Structures are given as structure tokens and as C-alpha cells.
Amino acid sequence: MVIIVPLAGELNFYPFNQTFRISFGAPAFFFFLLLFRKMPAVLPGFLTAATVVGFRILIDLTVLDHFDWISSFQAHIASFFFYFIFSCLVYAAKIRRFYNRPLIIGLLGIPIEVLADLAELIAQYFILGTTITAAALNGIMVIAMSHSFIVISFFNMLSLYEAQSREREIRKQNEQLLMLISNLYEESVYLKKTLKNTENITKKSYDLYKSLSGWIDKQVSVPVGEYRQKALEIAGEVHEVKKDNQRIFSGLSKLISDKSIADYMDVHELVNIIVRANEKYADLLGKDILFVKTIKQAHPHYHVFTVLSIINNVVANAAEAIENKGRITISIDRHGHSVEFRICDDGPGISPKQKALLFMPGFTTKYDDAGNPSTGIGLSYVKEIVEQLDGDITFHEGPEGRGLIFIIRLPVIQLVDKG
């Protein structure tokens, strides 16, 4: 501010006399004061006012052949009053209250600049003996109006840029949150399956306990009482595991099932999130992958976490399968009461022997640099959740045997808000 405002002040003209100047310093000064939202305007105003006077005296020193310190100081000291009074009035008007109402800032800026100009004219009158005319006052009013709304125009552009930046950041955070909850949704599916398994184990252990209890009165050579007690202990411990899992599952279910605006989303937005996430994933893998999306027919808003969990898994697998450079196409179409998701890639595909194993838990064709395999649960999870939703998933080779095409069909009723 103390650098730009003095420089902007040198872009000037003298409309009324040879001492009162109009420059771009005033709008630049007002603009900077609006930017200092957490700092009282008086302090930067004082520093800028002193710098402007010092800068103009320095120019006289370098330009004039017969420089006189007193004359130069008297010629420019009035500018100090303009900038300092301007900053004091901005502080007194508490303009920061109206940052969301730029028109009011523009209207307040007019009398503030007029009063600051009058302070400068009065200082010149007493120091240099210049006169104040009605024409000068009218000109000051017009120039103050133009300055004020020029500043508000730039301030609005800056505010718009800040708002857009915040919107982009919030959208990025929301996408990350959606992907996180989508991953939690996947975990909740496996946790629900674990609950069923622990319930079955508990029942079998308790049935064994009752069976052994029936052997107590029989004359057998094995220590039935000891085994009976062990069976009861196993049943009790598994039951505790089940209760812990139920508490975790309850928390996850509440997190991903509470009704909110973000639970259901337009399919175009959902696909954009999947594409952006996998573009970043492809960059992380050092691959050049082009993502193409096609959406046909009209679609209702679909459940965010269900769609993200299923489609993102398949798209991520396709990105991993492509070696260096390739193309992934995501197509969505509506067929009556069903929606069809089609994910195509032009990767190397898989061998005929591997096709029968593709959806088996633990099967993988991907290994890291150290030769360690991936978990191989992505597609098995997708198949399981699709079948739970009364849908089906199939795949076949792409054109000319390149890549794979996954086709996922789901009932629309399973993806929309039933409330």
C-alpha cells in the first residue's frame, strides 16, 4: 500500500488550480483500506499519507534545478491531510460492517472522499493561500463519485474471485467427504456380513453347549463337563464380539443413512465426482488416462454412497489395469425401472482362465513393485452389494479383445429416496 498508492498518485491532473491534483492514488488508497478488514484504517492511513508526502518531495529533489526543502514541503503537505482524514473517516464510518453490501460502501465512499478533498483544499488555503470555488466543489463531487464506484467495481471482482475460490475449496472438501463416506459404506457392508457370521457362530456354540449338557448323565470317558464349559465360554465371547460390531455398525449406519441433501444427488454430479477422483488417481499412478462420460435418458437423484461405492470401485480397477495410456468410458442409461452402468476400458484385459475367478474374494492380477498382491476384494464387494440390491453385474471383452466392459444393472427403486 505505501508503495503503490504514492506511485498511483503520480498519474494525475490539475482540474482547478496548479496545486490541487486529482490522481489514481485516491481510488487505490480506498481499495487498500477495504482490503484491511482486520486492521484499523488510521494506522495504514497515517503511514501512507507520510509516504506520499515524502515521495513527492523526493521527486522534486531529483527533478527541480533549484530545490527548496521548505517550498516543496509546503506544496505537498496538504496531501497528507487528504489521505489521513480519508482513513480516519473510513474508520469512523465502520465500513467493514457493509462488506456484503457494496452499494452502501460506494455511497459512503463519496462523502468520505469529498470531505478528505475539502480538508486538503483548506490546508492549501492556509498554507499556500489558494482559493476555493464552487466549480471546484462540484468537480470534487463528480470525481468522488467516479472514484468510489471504480473502487467498488474492483472490490466486487475481488470478492467474486474469493467467493469462487471458496466455492471450489468447499466443493473439493465435499467430494473428499463423499468418497470417505462411500468407503465407510463399503466397510459397513462387510461389517453387516460379519454380524451375520458371528450370530451363526454364537448359535452353533450354544447348540453345542446344550448338546453337551445332555451328555452329563451319560457314562462317557471324555470330560464332557469341561467341554461344555468351553462351549459356553466361546458362545459368550462371540456374543460380545457381535455386540461390539453392532455398536460400530449402528454408528456407521447412522452416518451414511441420515437423510440430508447430500444423500441423494444428480447423476451428472455423481459421475463428475467419480471422474475427478479417478483423474487424480491416474495421475498418482503416473498414467495418462482419458475419461469419457455419457448419460442417456432422464434420471432421478440416486443414493450417493451406493453409486459411488459400486462405480468408483470398477472405474478404479480399470485405471489400475491400463498400463500407461488409455481411455475409460462411463455410460449410464435408463431402461424402464432399471438403470444400467457400463464401464469400458482399453487395458490389456484378462485371460480366459481368469474370467471365472474375477469375482472371487482374494483374486487379483495386480501386484506392487515388491511383488505383493493387492487385496482382491474390490470386485467381490461390488458383486455382493449389487446382488443385495437385486441387481446383476456382468462383463465381457472389449472390441478386438482389448480391455473389459462391465455392465451393472440395478433397480431404480433401490437407489432413490423412498421417503
Coordinates of C-alpha atoms in Angstrom, one line a residue:
M1 CA 0.0 0.0 0.0
V2 CA 2.7 2.5 0.9
I3 CA 4.5 1.7 -2.4
I4 CA 1.5 1.5 -4.8
V5 CA -0.5 4.5 -3.6
P6 CA 2.3 7.1 -4.0
L7 CA 3.1 5.7 -7.4
A8 CA -0.6 5.8 -8.4
G9 CA -0.7 9.4 -7.2
E10 CA 1.7 10.4 -9.9
L11 CA -0.9 9.5 -12.6
N12 CA -2.7 12.9 -12.1
F13 CA -4.1 16.1 -13.5
Y14 CA -4.9 19.5 -12.0
P15 CA -8.5 20.4 -12.8
F16 CA -8.9 23.5 -10.6
N17 CA -5.5 25.1 -9.9
Q18 CA -1.9 24.3 -10.1
T19 CA -1.7 22.8 -6.5
F20 CA -4.9 20.6 -6.2
R21 CA -4.3 17.4 -8.0
I22 CA -6.7 14.6 -9.0
S23 CA -4.9 11.2 -9.3
F24 CA -5.4 7.4 -9.1
G25 CA -3.9 7.5 -5.7
A26 CA -7.3 8.1 -4.1
P27 CA -9.1 5.1 -5.5
A28 CA -6.0 2.9 -4.9
F29 CA -5.9 4.1 -1.3
F30 CA -9.7 3.4 -0.8
F31 CA -9.3 0.0 -2.3
F32 CA -6.4 -1.0 0.0
L33 CA -8.4 0.3 3.0
L34 CA -11.2 -2.1 2.1
L35 CA -8.8 -5.0 2.0
F36 CA -7.5 -4.3 5.5
R37 CA -10.5 -5.9 7.2
K38 CA -8.8 -6.7 10.5
M39 CA -6.6 -3.6 10.8
P40 CA -7.9 -0.1 11.9
A41 CA -7.7 2.2 8.9
V42 CA -6.0 5.0 10.8
L43 CA -2.6 3.3 11.1
P44 CA -2.1 2.4 7.4
G45 CA -3.7 5.8 6.5
F46 CA -1.1 7.7 8.5
L47 CA 1.8 5.7 7.1
T48 CA 0.6 6.1 3.5
A49 CA 0.0 9.8 4.0
A50 CA 3.5 10.4 5.3
T51 CA 5.0 8.2 2.5
V52 CA 3.1 10.2 -0.2
V53 CA 4.5 13.5 1.0
G54 CA 8.0 12.1 1.3
F55 CA 7.8 10.5 -2.1
R56 CA 6.7 13.8 -3.8
I57 CA 9.4 15.8 -2.0
L58 CA 11.9 13.2 -3.2
I59 CA 10.7 13.7 -6.8
D60 CA 11.1 17.4 -6.5
L61 CA 14.6 16.9 -5.2
T62 CA 15.6 14.8 -8.3
V63 CA 13.7 16.9 -10.9
L64 CA 13.9 20.6 -9.9
D65 CA 17.1 22.6 -10.6
H66 CA 16.6 24.9 -7.7
F67 CA 15.2 22.7 -5.0
D68 CA 14.0 24.3 -1.7
W69 CA 13.0 22.0 1.2
I70 CA 10.5 24.4 2.7
S71 CA 8.7 25.2 -0.5
S72 CA 8.5 21.6 -1.5
F73 CA 7.2 20.6 1.9
Q74 CA 4.5 23.4 1.8
A75 CA 3.5 22.3 -1.7
H76 CA 2.8 18.7 -0.7
I77 CA 1.9 18.7 3.0
A78 CA -1.8 19.2 2.1
S79 CA -1.8 15.8 0.6
F80 CA -1.0 14.4 4.0
F81 CA -4.3 15.8 5.3
F82 CA -6.3 14.2 2.4
Y83 CA -5.0 10.7 3.0
F84 CA -5.0 10.8 6.8
I85 CA -8.5 12.4 7.0
F86 CA -9.7 9.9 4.4
S87 CA -8.5 6.9 6.6
C88 CA -10.0 8.4 9.8
L89 CA -13.4 8.8 8.1
V90 CA -13.3 5.2 6.8
Y91 CA -12.6 4.1 10.3
A92 CA -15.3 6.3 11.8
A93 CA -17.9 5.0 9.3
K94 CA -17.1 1.4 10.2
I95 CA -17.2 0.4 6.6
R96 CA -16.3 -3.2 7.4
R97 CA -19.9 -3.7 8.6
F98 CA -21.0 -3.4 5.0
Y99 CA -18.6 -5.8 3.1
N100 CA -21.6 -7.8 2.0
R101 CA -23.4 -4.6 0.7
P102 CA -21.1 -3.0 -1.8
L103 CA -23.6 -0.4 -2.9
I104 CA -23.6 1.1 0.6
I105 CA -19.8 1.1 0.6
G106 CA -19.9 3.0 -2.7
L107 CA -22.3 5.6 -1.3
L108 CA -20.3 6.1 1.8
G109 CA -17.1 6.5 -0.2
I110 CA -18.5 9.6 -1.9
P111 CA -18.9 11.9 1.1
I112 CA -15.7 10.4 2.6
E113 CA -13.6 11.5 -0.4
V114 CA -15.4 14.9 -0.6
L115 CA -14.6 15.6 3.0
A116 CA -11.0 14.5 2.5
D117 CA -10.7 16.7 -0.6
L118 CA -12.1 19.6 1.4
A119 CA -9.5 19.0 4.2
E120 CA -6.8 19.2 1.5
L121 CA -8.2 22.4 0.0
I122 CA -8.5 24.0 3.4
A123 CA -4.9 23.1 4.2
Q124 CA -3.8 24.6 0.9
Y125 CA -5.8 27.7 1.6
F126 CA -4.0 28.3 4.9
I127 CA -0.5 27.2 3.7
L128 CA -0.4 28.4 0.1
G129 CA -3.3 30.9 0.0
T130 CA -5.2 29.1 -2.8
T131 CA -8.9 29.9 -3.3
I132 CA -11.9 27.5 -3.0
T133 CA -14.5 28.0 -5.7
A134 CA -18.0 26.5 -6.3
A135 CA -16.8 24.9 -9.5
A136 CA -14.1 23.2 -7.6
L137 CA -16.6 21.7 -5.2
N138 CA -18.8 20.5 -8.0
G139 CA -15.8 18.9 -9.7
I140 CA -14.8 17.2 -6.4
M141 CA -18.2 15.7 -6.1
V142 CA -18.2 14.3 -9.6
I143 CA -14.7 12.9 -9.3
A144 CA -15.5 11.4 -5.8
M145 CA -18.5 9.6 -7.4
S146 CA -16.4 8.1 -10.2
H147 CA -13.6 7.1 -7.8
S148 CA -16.0 5.4 -5.4
F149 CA -17.7 3.3 -7.9
I150 CA -14.4 2.4 -9.7
V151 CA -13.2 1.1 -6.4
I152 CA -16.4 -0.8 -5.8
S153 CA -16.2 -2.4 -9.2
F154 CA -12.7 -3.7 -8.5
F155 CA -13.7 -4.7 -5.0
N156 CA -16.7 -6.7 -6.3
M157 CA -14.5 -8.5 -8.8
L158 CA -12.1 -9.4 -6.0
S159 CA -15.0 -10.6 -3.8
L160 CA -16.3 -12.7 -6.6
Y161 CA -12.9 -14.3 -7.1
E162 CA -12.7 -15.0 -3.4
A163 CA -16.2 -16.5 -3.4
Q164 CA -15.4 -18.7 -6.4
S165 CA -12.2 -19.8 -4.7
R166 CA -14.1 -20.7 -1.5
E167 CA -16.7 -22.5 -3.6
R168 CA -14.1 -24.6 -5.3
E169 CA -12.4 -25.4 -2.0
I170 CA -15.8 -26.3 -0.4
R171 CA -16.7 -28.5 -3.4
K172 CA -13.3 -30.2 -3.2
Q173 CA -13.8 -30.9 0.6
N174 CA -17.3 -32.2 -0.1
E175 CA -16.1 -34.5 -2.7
Q176 CA -13.4 -35.9 -0.4
L177 CA -16.1 -36.3 2.3
L178 CA -18.4 -38.1 -0.1
M179 CA -15.6 -40.5 -1.1
L180 CA -14.7 -41.1 2.6
I181 CA -18.3 -41.9 3.5
S182 CA -18.5 -44.1 0.4
N183 CA -15.6 -46.1 1.7
L184 CA -17.3 -46.3 5.1
Y185 CA -20.4 -47.6 3.3
E186 CA -18.3 -50.4 1.8
E187 CA -17.0 -51.3 5.3
S188 CA -20.5 -51.3 6.7
V189 CA -21.5 -53.9 4.2
Y190 CA -18.6 -56.2 5.3
L191 CA -19.4 -55.4 8.9
K192 CA -23.0 -56.4 8.4
K193 CA -21.8 -59.7 6.9
T194 CA -19.6 -60.2 9.9
L195 CA -22.6 -59.7 12.2
K196 CA -24.4 -62.5 10.4
N197 CA -21.4 -64.8 10.8
T198 CA -20.9 -64.1 14.5
E199 CA -24.6 -64.6 15.1
N200 CA -24.4 -68.0 13.4
I201 CA -21.2 -68.9 15.4
T202 CA -23.0 -67.9 18.6
K203 CA -26.0 -70.1 17.8
K204 CA -23.8 -73.1 16.9
S205 CA -21.7 -72.7 20.1
Y206 CA -24.8 -72.5 22.2
D207 CA -26.3 -75.5 20.5
L208 CA -23.1 -77.4 21.2
Y209 CA -23.3 -76.4 24.8
K210 CA -26.9 -77.7 25.1
S211 CA -25.9 -81.0 23.3
L212 CA -23.0 -81.5 25.7
S213 CA -25.4 -80.8 28.6
G214 CA -27.4 -83.8 27.5
W215 CA -24.3 -86.0 27.9
I216 CA -23.8 -85.1 31.6
D217 CA -25.8 -88.0 32.9
K218 CA -24.3 -90.5 30.5
Q219 CA -21.3 -92.6 31.4
V220 CA -18.7 -91.4 28.8
S221 CA -15.0 -91.4 29.1
V222 CA -14.5 -87.9 27.8
P223 CA -14.6 -84.8 30.1
V224 CA -18.0 -83.6 28.9
G225 CA -18.3 -81.0 31.7
E226 CA -15.1 -79.3 30.7
Y227 CA -16.0 -79.2 27.0
R228 CA -19.5 -78.0 27.9
Q229 CA -18.0 -75.1 29.9
K230 CA -15.6 -74.2 27.0
A231 CA -18.5 -74.2 24.5
L232 CA -20.4 -71.8 26.8
E233 CA -17.4 -69.5 27.1
I234 CA -16.9 -69.5 23.3
A235 CA -20.6 -68.6 22.8
G236 CA -20.3 -65.8 25.4
E237 CA -17.1 -64.3 23.8
V238 CA -18.6 -64.4 20.3
H239 CA -21.7 -62.8 21.6
E240 CA -19.6 -59.9 23.0
V241 CA -17.9 -59.5 19.6
K242 CA -21.3 -59.4 18.0
K243 CA -22.4 -56.6 20.4
D244 CA -19.3 -54.6 19.7
N245 CA -19.8 -55.0 16.0
Q246 CA -23.5 -54.0 16.3
R247 CA -22.4 -50.7 18.1
I248 CA -20.0 -49.9 15.3
F249 CA -22.5 -50.9 12.6
S250 CA -25.1 -48.7 14.2
G251 CA -22.8 -45.7 14.2
L252 CA -21.8 -46.3 10.6
S253 CA -25.4 -46.8 9.5
K254 CA -26.5 -43.5 11.2
L255 CA -23.6 -41.7 9.5
I256 CA -24.4 -42.9 6.0
S257 CA -28.2 -43.2 6.3
D258 CA -29.4 -39.9 7.9
K259 CA -31.5 -38.0 5.4
S260 CA -29.8 -34.9 4.1
I261 CA -29.4 -33.1 0.8
A262 CA -26.1 -34.8 0.2
D263 CA -27.5 -38.3 0.5
Y264 CA -29.1 -38.1 -3.0
M265 CA -27.5 -36.4 -5.9
D266 CA -28.0 -35.7 -9.6
V267 CA -26.3 -38.5 -11.7
H268 CA -24.3 -35.9 -13.7
E269 CA -22.7 -34.6 -10.4
L270 CA -22.1 -38.1 -9.2
V271 CA -20.2 -39.1 -12.4
N272 CA -18.2 -35.8 -12.3
I273 CA -17.1 -36.7 -8.8
I274 CA -16.0 -40.2 -9.9
V275 CA -14.2 -38.8 -12.9
R276 CA -12.3 -36.1 -10.9
A277 CA -11.4 -38.6 -8.2
N278 CA -10.0 -41.1 -10.7
E279 CA -8.2 -38.5 -12.8
K280 CA -6.3 -37.7 -9.6
Y281 CA -5.8 -41.4 -9.0
A282 CA -4.5 -41.9 -12.6
D283 CA -2.0 -39.0 -12.0
L284 CA -0.9 -40.6 -8.8
L285 CA -0.2 -43.9 -10.7
G286 CA 1.7 -41.9 -13.4
K287 CA -0.8 -42.8 -16.1
D288 CA -2.3 -40.7 -18.9
I289 CA -6.0 -41.8 -19.0
L290 CA -8.8 -40.0 -20.8
F291 CA -12.2 -40.3 -19.0
V292 CA -15.3 -40.1 -21.2
K293 CA -18.8 -39.9 -19.7
T294 CA -22.2 -40.5 -21.4
I295 CA -25.6 -40.2 -19.7
K296 CA -28.7 -41.0 -21.6
Q297 CA -32.4 -40.6 -20.6
A298 CA -33.7 -38.7 -17.6
H299 CA -32.7 -40.0 -14.1
P300 CA -33.9 -39.2 -10.6
H301 CA -31.4 -38.4 -7.9
Y302 CA -29.6 -41.5 -6.8
H303 CA -28.2 -42.5 -3.4
V304 CA -24.7 -41.0 -3.4
F305 CA -22.8 -43.6 -1.4
T306 CA -24.3 -46.6 -3.1
V307 CA -23.4 -45.4 -6.6
L308 CA -20.0 -44.1 -5.6
S309 CA -19.1 -47.3 -3.8
I310 CA -20.1 -49.5 -6.8
I311 CA -19.0 -47.5 -9.8
N312 CA -15.8 -46.0 -8.3
N313 CA -14.5 -49.5 -7.5
V314 CA -15.0 -50.6 -11.1
V315 CA -13.5 -47.4 -12.5
A316 CA -10.5 -47.5 -10.2
N317 CA -9.9 -51.2 -11.2
A318 CA -10.0 -50.1 -14.8
A319 CA -7.5 -47.3 -14.1
E320 CA -5.2 -49.8 -12.4
A321 CA -5.5 -52.3 -15.3
I322 CA -4.4 -49.7 -18.0
E323 CA -0.7 -49.9 -18.4
N324 CA 0.5 -46.4 -19.3
K325 CA -2.0 -44.6 -21.5
G326 CA -5.6 -45.4 -22.2
R327 CA -9.3 -44.5 -22.1
I328 CA -12.1 -45.2 -19.7
T329 CA -15.8 -44.7 -20.7
I330 CA -18.6 -44.4 -18.2
S331 CA -22.0 -44.8 -19.8
I332 CA -25.3 -44.5 -17.9
D333 CA -28.7 -45.4 -19.4
R334 CA -32.2 -45.9 -18.1
H335 CA -34.3 -48.9 -19.2
G336 CA -37.7 -48.7 -17.6
H337 CA -37.4 -49.4 -13.9
S338 CA -33.7 -50.2 -14.1
V339 CA -30.6 -48.2 -14.6
E340 CA -27.6 -49.6 -16.4
F341 CA -24.0 -48.5 -15.7
R342 CA -21.4 -49.5 -18.3
I343 CA -17.7 -49.1 -17.7
C344 CA -15.3 -49.7 -20.6
D345 CA -11.5 -49.6 -20.6
D346 CA -8.9 -50.4 -23.3
G347 CA -6.5 -52.1 -21.0
P348 CA -4.9 -55.5 -21.6
G349 CA -7.9 -57.4 -20.4
I350 CA -7.7 -60.8 -18.7
S351 CA -7.1 -64.4 -19.9
P352 CA -10.0 -66.9 -20.3
K353 CA -8.8 -68.8 -17.2
Q354 CA -9.1 -65.7 -15.1
K355 CA -12.6 -64.9 -16.1
A356 CA -14.2 -67.5 -13.8
L357 CA -12.2 -66.2 -10.9
L358 CA -12.7 -62.4 -11.4
F359 CA -15.4 -62.0 -8.7
M360 CA -13.8 -64.4 -6.2
P361 CA -12.6 -62.7 -2.9
G362 CA -8.8 -62.6 -2.9
F363 CA -8.3 -63.0 -6.7
T364 CA -6.1 -60.3 -8.2
T365 CA -4.0 -59.6 -11.2
K366 CA -2.3 -56.5 -9.6
Y367 CA 1.0 -56.6 -7.8
D368 CA 3.1 -53.8 -6.4
D369 CA 6.8 -53.2 -7.2
A370 CA 7.8 -55.6 -4.4
G371 CA 5.6 -58.3 -5.9
N372 CA 3.0 -58.1 -3.2
P373 CA -0.6 -58.7 -4.4
S374 CA -3.5 -56.3 -3.8
T375 CA -6.3 -57.4 -1.5
G376 CA -8.6 -58.6 -4.4
I377 CA -11.8 -57.7 -2.6
G378 CA -13.0 -54.8 -4.8
L379 CA -14.9 -56.6 -7.4
S380 CA -16.2 -59.3 -5.0
Y381 CA -17.6 -56.4 -2.9
V382 CA -19.2 -54.9 -6.0
K383 CA -20.8 -58.2 -6.9
E384 CA -22.1 -58.7 -3.3
I385 CA -23.6 -55.2 -3.0
V386 CA -25.2 -55.4 -6.5
E387 CA -26.8 -58.7 -5.6
Q388 CA -28.0 -57.3 -2.3
L389 CA -29.7 -54.6 -4.3
D390 CA -31.4 -57.1 -6.5
G391 CA -29.2 -56.2 -9.5
D392 CA -26.7 -58.0 -11.6
I393 CA -23.2 -57.4 -12.9
T394 CA -21.7 -59.0 -16.0
F395 CA -18.6 -58.4 -18.1
H396 CA -17.2 -59.2 -21.5
E397 CA -14.2 -58.4 -23.6
G398 CA -13.9 -55.1 -25.4
P399 CA -13.6 -54.6 -29.2
E400 CA -10.8 -56.7 -30.7
G401 CA -10.2 -58.3 -27.3
R402 CA -8.9 -55.2 -25.7
G403 CA -10.0 -54.3 -22.2
L404 CA -13.1 -55.2 -20.4
I405 CA -16.7 -53.9 -20.4
F406 CA -18.6 -54.2 -17.1
I407 CA -22.3 -53.9 -17.2
I408 CA -24.1 -53.2 -13.9
R409 CA -27.9 -53.2 -13.8
L410 CA -29.8 -52.0 -10.7
P411 CA -33.5 -51.4 -9.9
V412 CA -34.1 -47.7 -9.7
I413 CA -36.2 -48.2 -6.7
Q414 CA -33.1 -49.4 -4.7
L415 CA -31.3 -46.1 -5.4
V416 CA -33.9 -43.4 -4.9
D417 CA -35.3 -41.8 -1.8
K418 CA -38.2 -43.9 -0.7
G419 CA -39.4 -41.3 1.7

